[in-house]
């Protein structure tokens, strides 16, 4: 799998320092307490107001807005999420829940209803989600940690194994 991690542009030393600072802050327990309430609300609002063209959190990490069917309600649920784009037009989503103990609701929704949709760079794309397991999960987890090191801190904080999903456009065969 080709690595598509978020790295500073050449000559962007200031951006690299900012990224390091953001990673340290995002790995903190204080961030884990506040972010789940603030980040998605801001992302949803700005994404809606800009008709899908802007996702504020994507200034640091690539992001999508996932629309999945609720596992219990059967209703559409929109969730802004960081993602790791992969070469070949797939995306990886990490169910870290900012290092909090419970599984994020969107992971249960995808387990129950793997057909979903993402808004990616202003385009709506029908996708199918697949939970990664075994050696495939471990290989992707290593890429995820290179992509955004705070995920390692999140995993160390929780007893559950963080779920990782690969999203594939529905018009492309699943790997």
PDB file of C-alpha atoms in Angstrom:
ATOM      1  CA  UNK A   1       0.000   0.000   0.000  1.00  0.00           C
ATOM      2  CA  UNK A   2       1.396   3.402  -0.884  1.00  0.00           C
ATOM      3  CA  UNK A   3       1.763   5.767   2.010  1.00  0.00           C
ATOM      4  CA  UNK A   4      -0.198   8.962   1.601  1.00  0.00           C
ATOM      5  CA  UNK A   5       0.520  10.511   4.987  1.00  0.00           C
ATOM      6  CA  UNK A   6       0.220  14.154   5.762  1.00  0.00           C
ATOM      7  CA  UNK A   7       3.724  15.593   5.757  1.00  0.00           C
ATOM      8  CA  UNK A   8       4.843  19.201   5.670  1.00  0.00           C
ATOM      9  CA  UNK A   9       5.675  20.658   2.264  1.00  0.00           C
ATOM     10  CA  UNK A  10       9.368  21.116   1.484  1.00  0.00           C
ATOM     11  CA  UNK A  11      10.585  24.384   2.971  1.00  0.00           C
ATOM     12  CA  UNK A  12       7.610  24.589   5.302  1.00  0.00           C
ATOM     13  CA  UNK A  13       9.524  24.336   8.595  1.00  0.00           C
ATOM     14  CA  UNK A  14       6.981  26.528  10.370  1.00  0.00           C
ATOM     15  CA  UNK A  15       4.152  24.308   9.209  1.00  0.00           C
ATOM     16  CA  UNK A  16       6.078  21.249  10.432  1.00  0.00           C
ATOM     17  CA  UNK A  17       6.449  22.784  13.907  1.00  0.00           C
ATOM     18  CA  UNK A  18       2.760  23.695  13.932  1.00  0.00           C
ATOM     19  CA  UNK A  19       1.848  20.145  12.947  1.00  0.00           C
ATOM     20  CA  UNK A  20       3.995  18.765  15.792  1.00  0.00           C
ATOM     21  CA  UNK A  21       2.304  21.101  18.261  1.00  0.00           C
ATOM     22  CA  UNK A  22      -1.149  20.092  17.027  1.00  0.00           C
ATOM     23  CA  UNK A  23      -0.218  16.405  17.345  1.00  0.00           C
ATOM     24  CA  UNK A  24       0.901  16.920  20.965  1.00  0.00           C
ATOM     25  CA  UNK A  25      -2.280  18.817  21.811  1.00  0.00           C
ATOM     26  CA  UNK A  26      -4.518  16.259  20.085  1.00  0.00           C
ATOM     27  CA  UNK A  27      -2.899  13.448  22.105  1.00  0.00           C
ATOM     28  CA  UNK A  28      -3.743  15.134  25.424  1.00  0.00           C
ATOM     29  CA  UNK A  29      -6.513  13.976  27.728  1.00  0.00           C
ATOM     30  CA  UNK A  30      -7.937  17.515  27.840  1.00  0.00           C
ATOM     31  CA  UNK A  31      -8.350  17.472  24.059  1.00  0.00           C
ATOM     32  CA  UNK A  32     -10.066  14.074  24.284  1.00  0.00           C
ATOM     33  CA  UNK A  33     -12.591  15.549  26.723  1.00  0.00           C
ATOM     34  CA  UNK A  34     -13.436  18.623  24.643  1.00  0.00           C
ATOM     35  CA  UNK A  35     -12.837  17.703  20.987  1.00  0.00           C
ATOM     36  CA  UNK A  36     -15.683  15.191  20.518  1.00  0.00           C
ATOM     37  CA  UNK A  37     -18.158  17.995  21.212  1.00  0.00           C
ATOM     38  CA  UNK A  38     -16.465  20.915  19.471  1.00  0.00           C
ATOM     39  CA  UNK A  39     -14.683  19.545  16.382  1.00  0.00           C
ATOM     40  CA  UNK A  40     -17.628  17.655  14.802  1.00  0.00           C
ATOM     41  CA  UNK A  41     -20.079  20.507  15.488  1.00  0.00           C
ATOM     42  CA  UNK A  42     -17.825  23.077  13.816  1.00  0.00           C
ATOM     43  CA  UNK A  43     -17.043  20.735  10.915  1.00  0.00           C
ATOM     44  CA  UNK A  44     -20.714  19.882  10.300  1.00  0.00           C
ATOM     45  CA  UNK A  45     -21.780  23.526  10.351  1.00  0.00           C
ATOM     46  CA  UNK A  46     -19.044  24.845   8.066  1.00  0.00           C
ATOM     47  CA  UNK A  47     -19.387  21.861   5.704  1.00  0.00           C
ATOM     48  CA  UNK A  48     -23.128  22.511   5.382  1.00  0.00           C
ATOM     49  CA  UNK A  49     -22.733  26.282   4.941  1.00  0.00           C
ATOM     50  CA  UNK A  50     -20.098  25.849   2.219  1.00  0.00           C
ATOM     51  CA  UNK A  51     -22.089  23.139   0.433  1.00  0.00           C
ATOM     52  CA  UNK A  52     -19.410  20.529   1.095  1.00  0.00           C
ATOM     53  CA  UNK A  53     -16.439  22.593  -0.080  1.00  0.00           C
ATOM     54  CA  UNK A  54     -14.837  23.267   3.327  1.00  0.00           C
ATOM     55  CA  UNK A  55     -14.140  20.959   6.253  1.00  0.00           C
ATOM     56  CA  UNK A  56     -12.164  22.942   8.888  1.00  0.00           C
ATOM     57  CA  UNK A  57     -10.407  19.968  10.510  1.00  0.00           C
ATOM     58  CA  UNK A  58      -9.102  19.017   7.051  1.00  0.00           C
ATOM     59  CA  UNK A  59      -6.668  21.933   7.313  1.00  0.00           C
ATOM     60  CA  UNK A  60      -4.487  19.530   9.339  1.00  0.00           C
ATOM     61  CA  UNK A  61      -5.727  16.081   8.365  1.00  0.00           C
ATOM     62  CA  UNK A  62      -7.685  14.973   5.330  1.00  0.00           C
ATOM     63  CA  UNK A  63     -11.326  14.556   6.215  1.00  0.00           C
ATOM     64  CA  UNK A  64     -14.640  13.242   4.995  1.00  0.00           C
ATOM     65  CA  UNK A  65     -18.204  13.597   6.123  1.00  0.00           C
ATOM     66  CA  UNK A  66     -19.533  10.061   6.466  1.00  0.00           C
ATOM     67  CA  UNK A  67     -23.250   9.473   5.978  1.00  0.00           C
ATOM     68  CA  UNK A  68     -24.103   6.040   7.328  1.00  0.00           C
ATOM     69  CA  UNK A  69     -27.389   4.414   8.292  1.00  0.00           C
ATOM     70  CA  UNK A  70     -27.908   4.321  12.044  1.00  0.00           C
ATOM     71  CA  UNK A  71     -27.544   0.786  13.412  1.00  0.00           C
ATOM     72  CA  UNK A  72     -30.606   1.097  15.656  1.00  0.00           C
ATOM     73  CA  UNK A  73     -32.568   4.004  14.196  1.00  0.00           C
ATOM     74  CA  UNK A  74     -32.177   3.239  10.495  1.00  0.00           C
ATOM     75  CA  UNK A  75     -31.838   6.993   9.939  1.00  0.00           C
ATOM     76  CA  UNK A  76     -28.997   8.693   8.055  1.00  0.00           C
ATOM     77  CA  UNK A  77     -26.219   9.842  10.413  1.00  0.00           C
ATOM     78  CA  UNK A  78     -23.655  12.429   9.248  1.00  0.00           C
ATOM     79  CA  UNK A  79     -20.283  12.373  10.969  1.00  0.00           C
ATOM     80  CA  UNK A  80     -17.223  14.456  10.060  1.00  0.00           C
ATOM     81  CA  UNK A  81     -14.108  12.281  10.386  1.00  0.00           C
ATOM     82  CA  UNK A  82     -10.405  12.432   9.744  1.00  0.00           C
ATOM     83  CA  UNK A  83      -9.379   9.925   7.116  1.00  0.00           C
ATOM     84  CA  UNK A  84      -6.250   8.508   5.572  1.00  0.00           C
ATOM     85  CA  UNK A  85      -6.602   8.525   1.789  1.00  0.00           C
ATOM     86  CA  UNK A  86      -4.897   5.604   0.080  1.00  0.00           C
ATOM     87  CA  UNK A  87      -3.432   5.309  -3.377  1.00  0.00           C
ATOM     88  CA  UNK A  88      -6.060   3.747  -5.597  1.00  0.00           C
ATOM     89  CA  UNK A  89      -8.994   5.831  -4.392  1.00  0.00           C
ATOM     90  CA  UNK A  90      -9.838   4.226  -1.050  1.00  0.00           C
ATOM     91  CA  UNK A  91      -9.959   5.753   2.431  1.00  0.00           C
ATOM     92  CA  UNK A  92      -9.122   4.475   5.895  1.00  0.00           C
ATOM     93  CA  UNK A  93     -11.213   5.536   8.893  1.00  0.00           C
ATOM     94  CA  UNK A  94      -9.958   4.999  12.434  1.00  0.00           C
ATOM     95  CA  UNK A  95     -12.502   4.543  15.242  1.00  0.00           C
ATOM     96  CA  UNK A  96     -10.293   6.132  17.893  1.00  0.00           C
ATOM     97  CA  UNK A  97     -12.985   8.231  19.576  1.00  0.00           C
ATOM     98  CA  UNK A  98     -10.139  10.573  20.578  1.00  0.00           C
ATOM     99  CA  UNK A  99      -8.806   7.883  22.935  1.00  0.00           C
ATOM    100  CA  UNK A 100     -12.008   7.633  24.931  1.00  0.00           C
ATOM    101  CA  UNK A 101     -13.201   4.216  26.145  1.00  0.00           C
ATOM    102  CA  UNK A 102     -16.386   3.618  24.119  1.00  0.00           C
ATOM    103  CA  UNK A 103     -16.624   2.733  20.445  1.00  0.00           C
ATOM    104  CA  UNK A 104     -17.716   5.686  18.326  1.00  0.00           C
ATOM    105  CA  UNK A 105     -21.306   5.216  17.147  1.00  0.00           C
ATOM    106  CA  UNK A 106     -20.352   5.507  13.482  1.00  0.00           C
ATOM    107  CA  UNK A 107     -18.318   2.265  13.723  1.00  0.00           C
ATOM    108  CA  UNK A 108     -21.369   0.327  14.873  1.00  0.00           C
ATOM    109  CA  UNK A 109     -23.374   1.910  12.076  1.00  0.00           C
ATOM    110  CA  UNK A 110     -20.843   0.712   9.472  1.00  0.00           C
ATOM    111  CA  UNK A 111     -20.734  -2.787  10.954  1.00  0.00           C
ATOM    112  CA  UNK A 112     -24.512  -3.044  10.649  1.00  0.00           C
ATOM    113  CA  UNK A 113     -24.861  -1.131   7.357  1.00  0.00           C
ATOM    114  CA  UNK A 114     -21.577  -1.127   5.389  1.00  0.00           C
ATOM    115  CA  UNK A 115     -23.032   0.744   2.398  1.00  0.00           C
ATOM    116  CA  UNK A 116     -22.575   4.442   3.095  1.00  0.00           C
ATOM    117  CA  UNK A 117     -21.618   7.703   1.433  1.00  0.00           C
ATOM    118  CA  UNK A 118     -18.797  10.147   1.988  1.00  0.00           C
ATOM    119  CA  UNK A 119     -18.403  13.756   1.062  1.00  0.00           C
ATOM    120  CA  UNK A 120     -14.805  14.069  -0.119  1.00  0.00           C
ATOM    121  CA  UNK A 121     -13.523  17.406  -1.390  1.00  0.00           C
ATOM    122  CA  UNK A 122     -17.037  18.537  -2.268  1.00  0.00           C
ATOM    123  CA  UNK A 123     -18.034  15.293  -4.034  1.00  0.00           C
ATOM    124  CA  UNK A 124     -20.527  12.755  -2.711  1.00  0.00           C
ATOM    125  CA  UNK A 125     -19.189   9.227  -3.218  1.00  0.00           C
ATOM    126  CA  UNK A 126     -21.119   6.011  -2.469  1.00  0.00           C
ATOM    127  CA  UNK A 127     -18.795   3.652  -0.580  1.00  0.00           C
ATOM    128  CA  UNK A 128     -18.741   0.238   1.054  1.00  0.00           C
ATOM    129  CA  UNK A 129     -16.985  -0.087   4.420  1.00  0.00           C
ATOM    130  CA  UNK A 130     -15.022  -3.133   5.499  1.00  0.00           C
ATOM    131  CA  UNK A 131     -13.640  -3.707   8.992  1.00  0.00           C
ATOM    132  CA  UNK A 132      -9.962  -4.597   8.740  1.00  0.00           C
ATOM    133  CA  UNK A 133      -8.726  -7.570  10.731  1.00  0.00           C
ATOM    134  CA  UNK A 134      -5.642  -9.739  11.156  1.00  0.00           C
ATOM    135  CA  UNK A 135      -2.459  -9.060   9.233  1.00  0.00           C
ATOM    136  CA  UNK A 136      -4.221  -6.578   6.951  1.00  0.00           C
ATOM    137  CA  UNK A 137      -5.300  -4.519   9.958  1.00  0.00           C
ATOM    138  CA  UNK A 138      -1.804  -4.605  11.450  1.00  0.00           C
ATOM    139  CA  UNK A 139      -0.229  -3.388   8.196  1.00  0.00           C
ATOM    140  CA  UNK A 140      -2.724  -0.534   7.917  1.00  0.00           C
ATOM    141  CA  UNK A 141      -2.306   0.299  11.632  1.00  0.00           C
ATOM    142  CA  UNK A 142       1.438   0.781  11.025  1.00  0.00           C
ATOM    143  CA  UNK A 143       0.599   3.201   8.178  1.00  0.00           C
ATOM    144  CA  UNK A 144      -1.959   4.982  10.363  1.00  0.00           C
ATOM    145  CA  UNK A 145       0.661   5.548  13.080  1.00  0.00           C
ATOM    146  CA  UNK A 146       3.067   7.062  10.564  1.00  0.00           C
ATOM    147  CA  UNK A 147       0.237   9.187   9.176  1.00  0.00           C
ATOM    148  CA  UNK A 148      -0.966  10.537  12.559  1.00  0.00           C
ATOM    149  CA  UNK A 149       1.145   9.423  15.566  1.00  0.00           C
ATOM    150  CA  UNK A 150      -1.440  10.494  18.217  1.00  0.00           C
ATOM    151  CA  UNK A 151      -3.473   7.401  17.278  1.00  0.00           C
ATOM    152  CA  UNK A 152      -0.852   5.400  19.211  1.00  0.00           C
ATOM    153  CA  UNK A 153      -1.567   7.483  22.318  1.00  0.00           C
ATOM    154  CA  UNK A 154      -5.291   6.950  21.841  1.00  0.00           C
ATOM    155  CA  UNK A 155      -4.800   3.165  21.626  1.00  0.00           C
ATOM    156  CA  UNK A 156      -2.620   3.147  24.752  1.00  0.00           C
ATOM    157  CA  UNK A 157      -5.417   4.884  26.693  1.00  0.00           C
ATOM    158  CA  UNK A 158      -8.141   2.349  25.948  1.00  0.00           C
ATOM    159  CA  UNK A 159      -8.549  -1.372  26.540  1.00  0.00           C
ATOM    160  CA  UNK A 160     -10.544  -1.955  23.360  1.00  0.00           C
ATOM    161  CA  UNK A 161      -8.825  -2.551  20.047  1.00  0.00           C
ATOM    162  CA  UNK A 162      -9.452   0.504  17.892  1.00  0.00           C
ATOM    163  CA  UNK A 163     -11.512  -0.395  14.828  1.00  0.00           C
ATOM    164  CA  UNK A 164     -10.136   0.435  11.385  1.00  0.00           C
ATOM    165  CA  UNK A 165     -12.298   0.505   8.262  1.00  0.00           C
ATOM    166  CA  UNK A 166     -11.394   0.734   4.590  1.00  0.00           C
ATOM    167  CA  UNK A 167     -13.908   2.551   2.414  1.00  0.00           C
ATOM    168  CA  UNK A 168     -14.047   1.563  -1.239  1.00  0.00           C
ATOM    169  CA  UNK A 169     -16.182   3.327  -3.853  1.00  0.00           C
ATOM    170  CA  UNK A 170     -19.126   1.050  -4.593  1.00  0.00           C
ATOM    171  CA  UNK A 171     -18.337   0.978  -8.300  1.00  0.00           C
ATOM    172  CA  UNK A 172     -14.897  -0.547  -7.536  1.00  0.00           C
ATOM    173  CA  UNK A 173     -14.413  -4.218  -6.570  1.00  0.00           C
ATOM    174  CA  UNK A 174     -13.540  -4.724  -2.874  1.00  0.00           C
ATOM    175  CA  UNK A 175      -9.935  -5.846  -2.187  1.00  0.00           C
TER     176      UNK A 175
END
